[in-house]
Amino acid sequence: MNKNLTHTKDLSKNNIINILKRAEIFLDEKKRDILNGKLVINIFFENSTRTRSSFEIASKRLGADVVNLDVSRSSTSKGETLYDTAMNLDSMGPDAIVVRHKNAGVPKILSKYVKASIVNAGDGAHQHPSQGLLDLFTITKHFNTYDLSNKTIAIVGDIKNSRVANSDIELFQRFGAKIILVTPPHFLPNKKLPYTFDIKEIIDEVDVIISLRTQTERHTNPTYASLADYGHNFKITKEILGNRDLIVMHPGPVHRNIDLSDEVMSDERCKVLEQVKNGVAVRMAILEHLLKD
Ligand code: NCD
């Protein structure tokens, strides 16, 4: 078994289904002793609200001890290499190191050196496997099936710069879903997938909309005069949804009234907070899968 989760492809379809089934049980939010005596270190070199707290809560609900490293106060800011920081942390005997970094590939590289399991909590625009899994969980739970072959998922926004989109697309395709990208030309990724610039053209065939934040921190040149300009064409509104039977998701943080309108945020078809709740259960299942003796 692969002891790391650096890419969604580290998991077989069977592994994934087992994780989704265990997450279903962990939704009860009860504290368990499955990882008693285990140590998880969270080291986030990039900002995070949801993912870091979600991994911390998931670890604690399974009985593990957690250490959160505040990177702005760590020795990388004193000139220590990432490799040395990781080797020093590994010497303290953690069972898992959960890492987020602005550069693609960092978790994979670290996994070659450390004894602990490496869990990728987002690396550049490359991968965010735990978010992909919690998105897949939210969808399969809603439709009550692991077979997405008659489902169409529209991914809307800055797909090119989104690690969430990469993990989502790999997983959704493996479970059979049809994917349509809805994005301006400059945010199109280098992937052979159907796309449109106007969600209204495809809205009638869509079962799930995944809206994404514009990743301005990864843009070398500003693409829009303002985010409102982008929102003008790509914001999901109640008018676009109509009375259709579909769900709306977003990994957060949401640019309110740019990605999703206020009305959509409070619509019962909007699953944003359910995704956050599901995220803890899915991360519990991931940690159990990687760390349980
Ligand atoms: C995402 C991320 O950090 O990649 N957020 C998250 O983990 N929930 C998406 C984003 O930052 O837009």
mmCIF file of C-alpha atoms and ligand atoms in Angstrom:
data_model
loop_
_atom_site.group_PDB
_atom_site.id
_atom_site.type_symbol
_atom_site.label_atom_id
_atom_site.label_comp_id
_atom_site.label_asym_id
_atom_site.label_seq_id
_atom_site.Cartn_x
_atom_site.Cartn_y
_atom_site.Cartn_z
ATOM 1 C CA MET A 1 0.000 0.000 0.000
ATOM 2 C CA ASN A 2 1.161 3.550 -0.758
ATOM 3 C CA LYS A 3 1.806 5.216 2.617
ATOM 4 C CA ASN A 4 1.497 8.706 1.111
ATOM 5 C CA LEU A 5 -1.266 10.746 -0.479
ATOM 6 C CA THR A 6 0.432 13.220 -2.787
ATOM 7 C CA HIS A 7 -1.843 12.729 -5.824
ATOM 8 C CA THR A 8 -5.358 11.333 -6.295
ATOM 9 C CA LYS A 9 -3.736 8.626 -8.436
ATOM 10 C CA ASP A 10 -1.998 7.255 -5.310
ATOM 11 C CA LEU A 11 -5.365 5.652 -4.499
ATOM 12 C CA SER A 12 -7.031 2.809 -6.391
ATOM 13 C CA LYS A 13 -10.755 2.981 -7.065
ATOM 14 C CA ASN A 14 -11.240 0.367 -4.319
ATOM 15 C CA ASN A 15 -9.205 2.455 -1.849
ATOM 16 C CA ILE A 16 -11.361 5.455 -2.709
ATOM 17 C CA ILE A 17 -14.666 3.636 -2.271
ATOM 18 C CA ASN A 18 -13.465 2.328 1.119
ATOM 19 C CA ILE A 19 -12.498 5.870 2.144
ATOM 20 C CA LEU A 20 -15.919 7.206 1.072
ATOM 21 C CA LYS A 21 -17.669 4.440 3.029
ATOM 22 C CA ARG A 22 -15.651 5.105 6.172
ATOM 23 C CA ALA A 23 -16.285 8.862 5.814
ATOM 24 C CA GLU A 24 -20.005 8.138 5.835
ATOM 25 C CA ILE A 25 -19.585 6.587 9.310
ATOM 26 C CA PHE A 26 -17.369 9.443 10.541
ATOM 27 C CA LEU A 27 -20.085 11.995 9.719
ATOM 28 C CA ASP A 28 -21.486 11.317 13.219
ATOM 29 C CA GLU A 29 -18.672 13.596 14.544
ATOM 30 C CA LYS A 30 -17.919 11.223 17.443
ATOM 31 C CA LYS A 31 -14.459 10.993 18.932
ATOM 32 C CA ARG A 32 -12.723 7.647 18.330
ATOM 33 C CA ASP A 33 -9.462 6.033 19.459
ATOM 34 C CA ILE A 34 -8.464 4.576 16.083
ATOM 35 C CA LEU A 35 -5.233 6.626 15.912
ATOM 36 C CA ASN A 36 -4.450 6.774 19.652
ATOM 37 C CA GLY A 37 -0.735 7.276 20.173
ATOM 38 C CA LYS A 38 -0.155 8.567 16.631
ATOM 39 C CA LEU A 39 1.325 11.978 15.916
ATOM 40 C CA VAL A 40 0.317 14.227 13.004
ATOM 41 C CA ILE A 41 2.283 17.376 12.129
ATOM 42 C CA ASN A 42 0.561 20.049 10.016
ATOM 43 C CA ILE A 43 2.995 22.259 8.158
ATOM 44 C CA PHE A 44 1.362 24.877 5.938
ATOM 45 C CA PHE A 45 3.623 27.167 3.929
ATOM 46 C CA GLU A 46 0.547 28.770 2.292
ATOM 47 C CA ASN A 47 -2.574 30.304 3.824
ATOM 48 C CA SER A 48 -5.406 28.033 4.828
ATOM 49 C CA THR A 49 -8.562 28.284 6.886
ATOM 50 C CA ARG A 50 -10.574 25.177 6.107
ATOM 51 C CA THR A 51 -7.989 22.594 5.151
ATOM 52 C CA ARG A 52 -5.659 23.096 8.115
ATOM 53 C CA SER A 53 -8.387 23.130 10.740
ATOM 54 C CA SER A 54 -10.106 20.227 8.994
ATOM 55 C CA PHE A 55 -6.973 18.048 9.169
ATOM 56 C CA GLU A 56 -6.455 19.066 12.801
ATOM 57 C CA ILE A 57 -10.024 18.234 13.802
ATOM 58 C CA ALA A 58 -9.934 14.992 11.795
ATOM 59 C CA SER A 59 -6.714 13.898 13.553
ATOM 60 C CA LYS A 60 -8.087 14.767 17.001
ATOM 61 C CA ARG A 61 -11.413 13.003 16.378
ATOM 62 C CA LEU A 62 -9.393 9.856 15.695
ATOM 63 C CA GLY A 63 -7.409 10.261 18.927
ATOM 64 C CA ALA A 64 -4.097 11.336 17.363
ATOM 65 C CA ASP A 65 -1.903 14.099 18.772
ATOM 66 C CA VAL A 66 -1.446 17.107 16.493
ATOM 67 C CA VAL A 67 1.299 19.688 16.206
ATOM 68 C CA ASN A 68 0.669 22.713 13.986
ATOM 69 C CA LEU A 69 3.789 24.396 12.759
ATOM 70 C CA ASP A 70 3.455 28.100 12.237
ATOM 71 C CA VAL A 71 5.713 28.434 9.236
ATOM 72 C CA SER A 72 6.182 32.176 9.491
ATOM 73 C CA ARG A 73 7.880 31.451 12.839
ATOM 74 C CA SER A 74 9.781 28.370 11.706
ATOM 75 C CA SER A 75 13.360 28.132 10.557
ATOM 76 C CA THR A 76 12.597 28.176 6.832
ATOM 77 C CA SER A 77 12.321 31.929 7.359
ATOM 78 C CA LYS A 78 15.837 31.757 8.899
ATOM 79 C CA GLY A 79 17.217 30.183 5.724
ATOM 80 C CA GLU A 80 16.879 26.472 6.480
ATOM 81 C CA THR A 81 16.088 24.407 3.388
ATOM 82 C CA LEU A 82 12.714 22.739 3.104
ATOM 83 C CA TYR A 83 14.504 19.386 3.026
ATOM 84 C CA ASP A 84 16.265 20.074 6.328
ATOM 85 C CA THR A 85 13.058 21.332 7.961
ATOM 86 C CA ALA A 86 11.277 18.160 6.898
ATOM 87 C CA MET A 87 14.114 15.869 8.048
ATOM 88 C CA ASN A 88 14.201 17.613 11.438
ATOM 89 C CA LEU A 89 10.461 17.231 11.888
ATOM 90 C CA ASP A 90 10.678 13.606 10.798
ATOM 91 C CA SER A 91 13.302 12.972 13.472
ATOM 92 C CA MET A 92 10.667 13.710 16.128
ATOM 93 C CA GLY A 93 8.797 10.617 15.002
ATOM 94 C CA PRO A 94 5.511 11.805 13.497
ATOM 95 C CA ASP A 95 3.324 9.248 11.764
ATOM 96 C CA ALA A 96 2.094 11.783 9.219
ATOM 97 C CA ILE A 97 3.184 15.174 7.958
ATOM 98 C CA VAL A 98 0.392 17.144 6.282
ATOM 99 C CA VAL A 99 1.982 19.701 3.993
ATOM 100 C CA ARG A 100 0.771 22.620 1.894
ATOM 101 C CA HIS A 101 3.243 24.501 -0.287
ATOM 102 C CA LYS A 102 3.082 27.017 -3.112
ATOM 103 C CA ASN A 103 5.321 24.881 -5.338
ATOM 104 C CA ALA A 104 3.961 21.909 -7.255
ATOM 105 C CA GLY A 105 5.717 18.641 -6.414
ATOM 106 C CA VAL A 106 6.986 19.517 -2.909
ATOM 107 C CA PRO A 107 4.949 16.793 -1.096
ATOM 108 C CA LYS A 108 6.114 14.140 -3.586
ATOM 109 C CA ILE A 109 9.768 15.123 -3.159
ATOM 110 C CA LEU A 110 9.531 15.131 0.653
ATOM 111 C CA SER A 111 7.858 11.726 0.605
ATOM 112 C CA LYS A 112 11.043 10.230 -0.827
ATOM 113 C CA TYR A 113 13.061 11.255 2.226
ATOM 114 C CA VAL A 114 10.906 11.161 5.343
ATOM 115 C CA LYS A 115 9.704 8.095 7.250
ATOM 116 C CA ALA A 116 6.309 9.659 8.026
ATOM 117 C CA SER A 117 3.364 9.454 5.634
ATOM 118 C CA ILE A 118 3.145 12.626 3.582
ATOM 119 C CA VAL A 119 -0.328 14.015 2.961
ATOM 120 C CA ASN A 120 -0.584 16.709 0.301
ATOM 121 C CA ALA A 121 -2.851 19.529 1.493
ATOM 122 C CA GLY A 122 -2.336 21.457 -1.753
ATOM 123 C CA ASP A 123 0.817 22.011 -3.837
ATOM 124 C CA GLY A 124 0.815 25.020 -6.152
ATOM 125 C CA ALA A 125 -1.669 24.621 -8.994
ATOM 126 C CA HIS A 126 -0.957 20.872 -9.100
ATOM 127 C CA GLN A 127 -3.033 18.733 -6.706
ATOM 128 C CA HIS A 128 -5.334 18.925 -3.677
ATOM 129 C CA PRO A 129 -6.304 15.274 -3.222
ATOM 130 C CA SER A 130 -8.249 15.598 0.056
ATOM 131 C CA GLN A 131 -10.410 18.341 -1.491
ATOM 132 C CA GLY A 132 -10.983 16.163 -4.567
ATOM 133 C CA LEU A 133 -12.059 13.276 -2.346
ATOM 134 C CA LEU A 134 -14.411 15.406 -0.254
ATOM 135 C CA ASP A 135 -15.941 16.812 -3.448
ATOM 136 C CA LEU A 136 -16.403 13.281 -4.793
ATOM 137 C CA PHE A 137 -17.922 12.246 -1.438
ATOM 138 C CA THR A 138 -20.362 15.185 -1.499
ATOM 139 C CA ILE A 139 -21.504 14.261 -5.024
ATOM 140 C CA THR A 140 -21.778 10.481 -4.526
ATOM 141 C CA LYS A 141 -23.615 11.028 -1.241
ATOM 142 C CA HIS A 142 -26.067 13.453 -2.825
ATOM 143 C CA PHE A 143 -26.864 11.123 -5.734
ATOM 144 C CA ASN A 144 -26.576 8.014 -3.551
ATOM 145 C CA THR A 145 -24.369 6.184 -6.058
ATOM 146 C CA TYR A 146 -20.673 5.664 -6.840
ATOM 147 C CA ASP A 147 -21.513 5.426 -10.541
ATOM 148 C CA LEU A 148 -21.429 8.928 -12.026
ATOM 149 C CA SER A 149 -21.689 7.753 -15.637
ATOM 150 C CA ASN A 150 -24.969 9.562 -16.226
ATOM 151 C CA LYS A 151 -23.904 12.747 -14.446
ATOM 152 C CA THR A 152 -22.572 15.949 -15.977
ATOM 153 C CA ILE A 153 -20.360 18.186 -13.867
ATOM 154 C CA ALA A 154 -19.639 21.773 -14.930
ATOM 155 C CA ILE A 155 -16.429 23.253 -13.496
ATOM 156 C CA VAL A 156 -16.573 27.036 -13.639
ATOM 157 C CA GLY A 157 -13.782 29.582 -13.297
ATOM 158 C CA ASP A 158 -9.996 29.729 -13.100
ATOM 159 C CA ILE A 159 -9.440 26.071 -13.928
ATOM 160 C CA LYS A 160 -5.935 26.528 -15.268
ATOM 161 C CA ASN A 161 -4.603 27.724 -11.906
ATOM 162 C CA SER A 162 -6.674 25.430 -9.719
ATOM 163 C CA ARG A 163 -5.236 22.399 -7.945
ATOM 164 C CA VAL A 164 -8.784 21.579 -6.844
ATOM 165 C CA ALA A 165 -9.858 21.291 -10.499
ATOM 166 C CA ASN A 166 -6.977 18.897 -11.244
ATOM 167 C CA SER A 167 -7.865 16.571 -8.376
ATOM 168 C CA ASP A 168 -11.606 16.830 -9.061
ATOM 169 C CA ILE A 169 -11.253 16.083 -12.784
ATOM 170 C CA GLU A 170 -9.064 13.016 -12.222
ATOM 171 C CA LEU A 171 -11.481 11.566 -9.670
ATOM 172 C CA PHE A 172 -14.752 12.468 -11.395
ATOM 173 C CA GLN A 173 -13.560 10.937 -14.670
ATOM 174 C CA ARG A 174 -12.530 7.748 -12.902
ATOM 175 C CA PHE A 175 -16.074 7.489 -11.513
ATOM 176 C CA GLY A 176 -17.537 7.994 -14.980
ATOM 177 C CA ALA A 177 -18.802 11.588 -14.916
ATOM 178 C CA LYS A 178 -18.902 13.825 -17.964
ATOM 179 C CA ILE A 179 -17.044 17.077 -17.340
ATOM 180 C CA ILE A 180 -17.651 20.400 -19.062
ATOM 181 C CA LEU A 181 -15.338 23.333 -18.404
ATOM 182 C CA VAL A 182 -16.948 26.762 -18.216
ATOM 183 C CA THR A 183 -14.230 29.350 -18.394
ATOM 184 C CA PRO A 184 -12.793 32.281 -20.315
ATOM 185 C CA PRO A 185 -10.079 31.224 -22.815
ATOM 186 C CA HIS A 186 -7.182 32.435 -20.629
ATOM 187 C CA PHE A 187 -8.292 30.153 -17.761
ATOM 188 C CA LEU A 188 -8.593 27.027 -19.932
ATOM 189 C CA PRO A 189 -6.224 24.272 -18.780
ATOM 190 C CA ASN A 190 -4.185 22.154 -21.123
ATOM 191 C CA LYS A 191 -6.710 19.294 -21.066
ATOM 192 C CA LYS A 192 -8.845 17.800 -23.794
ATOM 193 C CA LEU A 193 -12.288 18.384 -22.321
ATOM 194 C CA PRO A 194 -15.456 19.962 -23.680
ATOM 195 C CA TYR A 195 -15.745 23.618 -22.779
ATOM 196 C CA THR A 196 -17.964 26.626 -23.204
ATOM 197 C CA PHE A 197 -17.638 30.301 -22.343
ATOM 198 C CA ASP A 198 -21.318 30.515 -21.387
ATOM 199 C CA ILE A 199 -22.891 28.291 -18.741
ATOM 200 C CA LYS A 200 -26.371 29.052 -20.063
ATOM 201 C CA GLU A 201 -25.547 26.984 -23.165
ATOM 202 C CA ILE A 202 -25.154 23.782 -21.146
ATOM 203 C CA ILE A 203 -27.127 24.411 -17.961
ATOM 204 C CA ASP A 204 -29.945 22.054 -18.987
ATOM 205 C CA GLU A 205 -27.637 19.027 -18.966
ATOM 206 C CA VAL A 206 -25.771 19.884 -15.759
ATOM 207 C CA ASP A 207 -26.196 17.929 -12.479
ATOM 208 C CA VAL A 208 -23.389 19.585 -10.518
ATOM 209 C CA ILE A 209 -21.781 23.023 -10.782
ATOM 210 C CA ILE A 210 -18.364 23.443 -9.184
ATOM 211 C CA SER A 211 -17.451 27.109 -8.977
ATOM 212 C CA LEU A 212 -13.823 28.067 -8.320
ATOM 213 C CA ARG A 213 -12.143 31.151 -6.933
ATOM 214 C CA THR A 214 -10.015 33.239 -9.299
ATOM 215 C CA GLN A 215 -6.489 32.375 -8.132
ATOM 216 C CA THR A 216 -5.081 35.908 -8.408
ATOM 217 C CA GLU A 217 -2.054 34.919 -6.292
ATOM 218 C CA ARG A 218 -0.930 32.675 -9.177
ATOM 219 C CA HIS A 219 -1.449 35.206 -11.973
ATOM 220 C CA THR A 220 1.717 36.796 -13.288
ATOM 221 C CA ASN A 221 -0.274 39.408 -15.214
ATOM 222 C CA PRO A 222 -3.622 40.706 -13.986
ATOM 223 C CA THR A 223 -6.228 39.279 -16.373
ATOM 224 C CA TYR A 224 -9.191 41.402 -15.361
ATOM 225 C CA ALA A 225 -9.446 45.044 -14.407
ATOM 226 C CA SER A 226 -11.425 43.808 -11.398
ATOM 227 C CA LEU A 227 -12.910 40.555 -10.143
ATOM 228 C CA ALA A 228 -16.344 42.114 -10.689
ATOM 229 C CA ASP A 229 -15.556 42.104 -14.434
ATOM 230 C CA TYR A 230 -14.954 38.362 -14.278
ATOM 231 C CA GLY A 231 -18.082 37.889 -12.137
ATOM 232 C CA HIS A 232 -20.155 39.687 -14.702
ATOM 233 C CA ASN A 233 -19.779 36.687 -17.031
ATOM 234 C CA PHE A 234 -19.110 33.764 -14.685
ATOM 235 C CA LYS A 235 -21.010 34.396 -11.428
ATOM 236 C CA ILE A 236 -23.578 31.684 -10.687
ATOM 237 C CA THR A 237 -26.905 33.371 -10.017
ATOM 238 C CA LYS A 238 -30.388 32.175 -9.149
ATOM 239 C CA GLU A 239 -31.468 33.336 -12.583
ATOM 240 C CA ILE A 240 -29.021 30.873 -14.168
ATOM 241 C CA LEU A 241 -30.122 28.011 -11.893
ATOM 242 C CA GLY A 242 -33.861 28.543 -12.331
ATOM 243 C CA ASN A 243 -35.754 25.660 -10.739
ATOM 244 C CA ARG A 244 -33.373 23.046 -12.069
ATOM 245 C CA ASP A 245 -32.553 19.946 -10.082
ATOM 246 C CA LEU A 246 -28.811 20.367 -9.557
ATOM 247 C CA ILE A 247 -26.294 21.133 -6.824
ATOM 248 C CA VAL A 248 -23.759 23.948 -6.530
ATOM 249 C CA MET A 249 -20.375 23.425 -4.890
ATOM 250 C CA HIS A 250 -17.275 25.541 -4.190
ATOM 251 C CA PRO A 251 -14.110 24.565 -2.277
ATOM 252 C CA GLY A 252 -13.906 27.960 -0.556
ATOM 253 C CA PRO A 253 -12.889 30.616 0.043
ATOM 254 C CA VAL A 254 -15.831 31.979 -1.978
ATOM 255 C CA HIS A 255 -15.576 35.366 -3.608
ATOM 256 C CA ARG A 256 -19.150 36.289 -2.721
ATOM 257 C CA ASN A 257 -21.139 37.906 -5.527
ATOM 258 C CA ILE A 258 -18.279 37.171 -7.920
ATOM 259 C CA ASP A 259 -18.238 33.339 -7.903
ATOM 260 C CA LEU A 260 -21.679 32.780 -6.332
ATOM 261 C CA SER A 261 -24.428 35.313 -5.699
ATOM 262 C CA ASP A 262 -25.783 35.892 -2.168
ATOM 263 C CA GLU A 263 -29.000 34.206 -3.242
ATOM 264 C CA VAL A 264 -27.201 31.099 -4.473
ATOM 265 C CA MET A 265 -25.102 30.957 -1.276
ATOM 266 C CA SER A 266 -28.292 30.666 0.757
ATOM 267 C CA ASP A 267 -30.124 28.364 -1.698
ATOM 268 C CA GLU A 268 -30.674 24.808 -0.436
ATOM 269 C CA ARG A 269 -28.969 23.469 -3.591
ATOM 270 C CA CYS A 270 -25.730 25.150 -2.476
ATOM 271 C CA LYS A 271 -23.518 22.539 -0.743
ATOM 272 C CA VAL A 272 -20.629 24.763 0.363
ATOM 273 C CA LEU A 273 -21.050 24.220 4.117
ATOM 274 C CA GLU A 274 -21.895 20.555 3.634
ATOM 275 C CA GLN A 275 -18.558 20.215 1.785
ATOM 276 C CA VAL A 276 -16.798 21.653 4.844
ATOM 277 C CA LYS A 277 -18.574 19.227 7.189
ATOM 278 C CA ASN A 278 -17.854 16.326 4.820
ATOM 279 C CA GLY A 279 -14.222 17.421 4.620
ATOM 280 C CA VAL A 280 -13.534 16.473 8.245
ATOM 281 C CA ALA A 281 -15.090 13.015 7.810
ATOM 282 C CA VAL A 282 -13.225 12.384 4.549
ATOM 283 C CA ARG A 283 -9.905 13.486 6.081
ATOM 284 C CA MET A 284 -10.536 11.152 9.022
ATOM 285 C CA ALA A 285 -11.004 8.331 6.516
ATOM 286 C CA ILE A 286 -7.826 9.349 4.650
ATOM 287 C CA LEU A 287 -5.753 9.430 7.852
ATOM 288 C CA GLU A 288 -7.197 6.104 8.982
ATOM 289 C CA HIS A 289 -6.372 4.579 5.581
ATOM 290 C CA LEU A 290 -2.766 5.799 5.707
ATOM 291 C CA LEU A 291 -1.942 5.365 9.395
ATOM 292 C CA LYS A 292 -3.966 2.546 10.912
ATOM 293 C CA ASP A 293 -1.722 -0.388 11.961
HETATM 294 C C1 NCD B 1 -8.608 25.774 -2.183
HETATM 295 C C2 NCD B 1 -7.107 25.717 -2.181
HETATM 296 O O1 NCD B 1 -6.445 26.177 -1.255
HETATM 297 O O2 NCD B 1 -6.591 25.163 -3.133
HETATM 298 N N1 NCD B 1 -9.171 25.987 -0.943
HETATM 299 C C3 NCD B 1 -9.331 24.949 -0.082
HETATM 300 O O3 NCD B 1 -8.420 24.191 0.193
HETATM 301 N N2 NCD B 1 -10.552 24.742 0.418
HETATM 302 C C4 NCD B 1 -9.162 26.659 -3.225
HETATM 303 C C5 NCD B 1 -8.772 28.093 -3.236
HETATM 304 O O4 NCD B 1 -7.871 28.544 -2.532
HETATM 305 O O5 NCD B 1 -9.403 28.820 -4.017
#
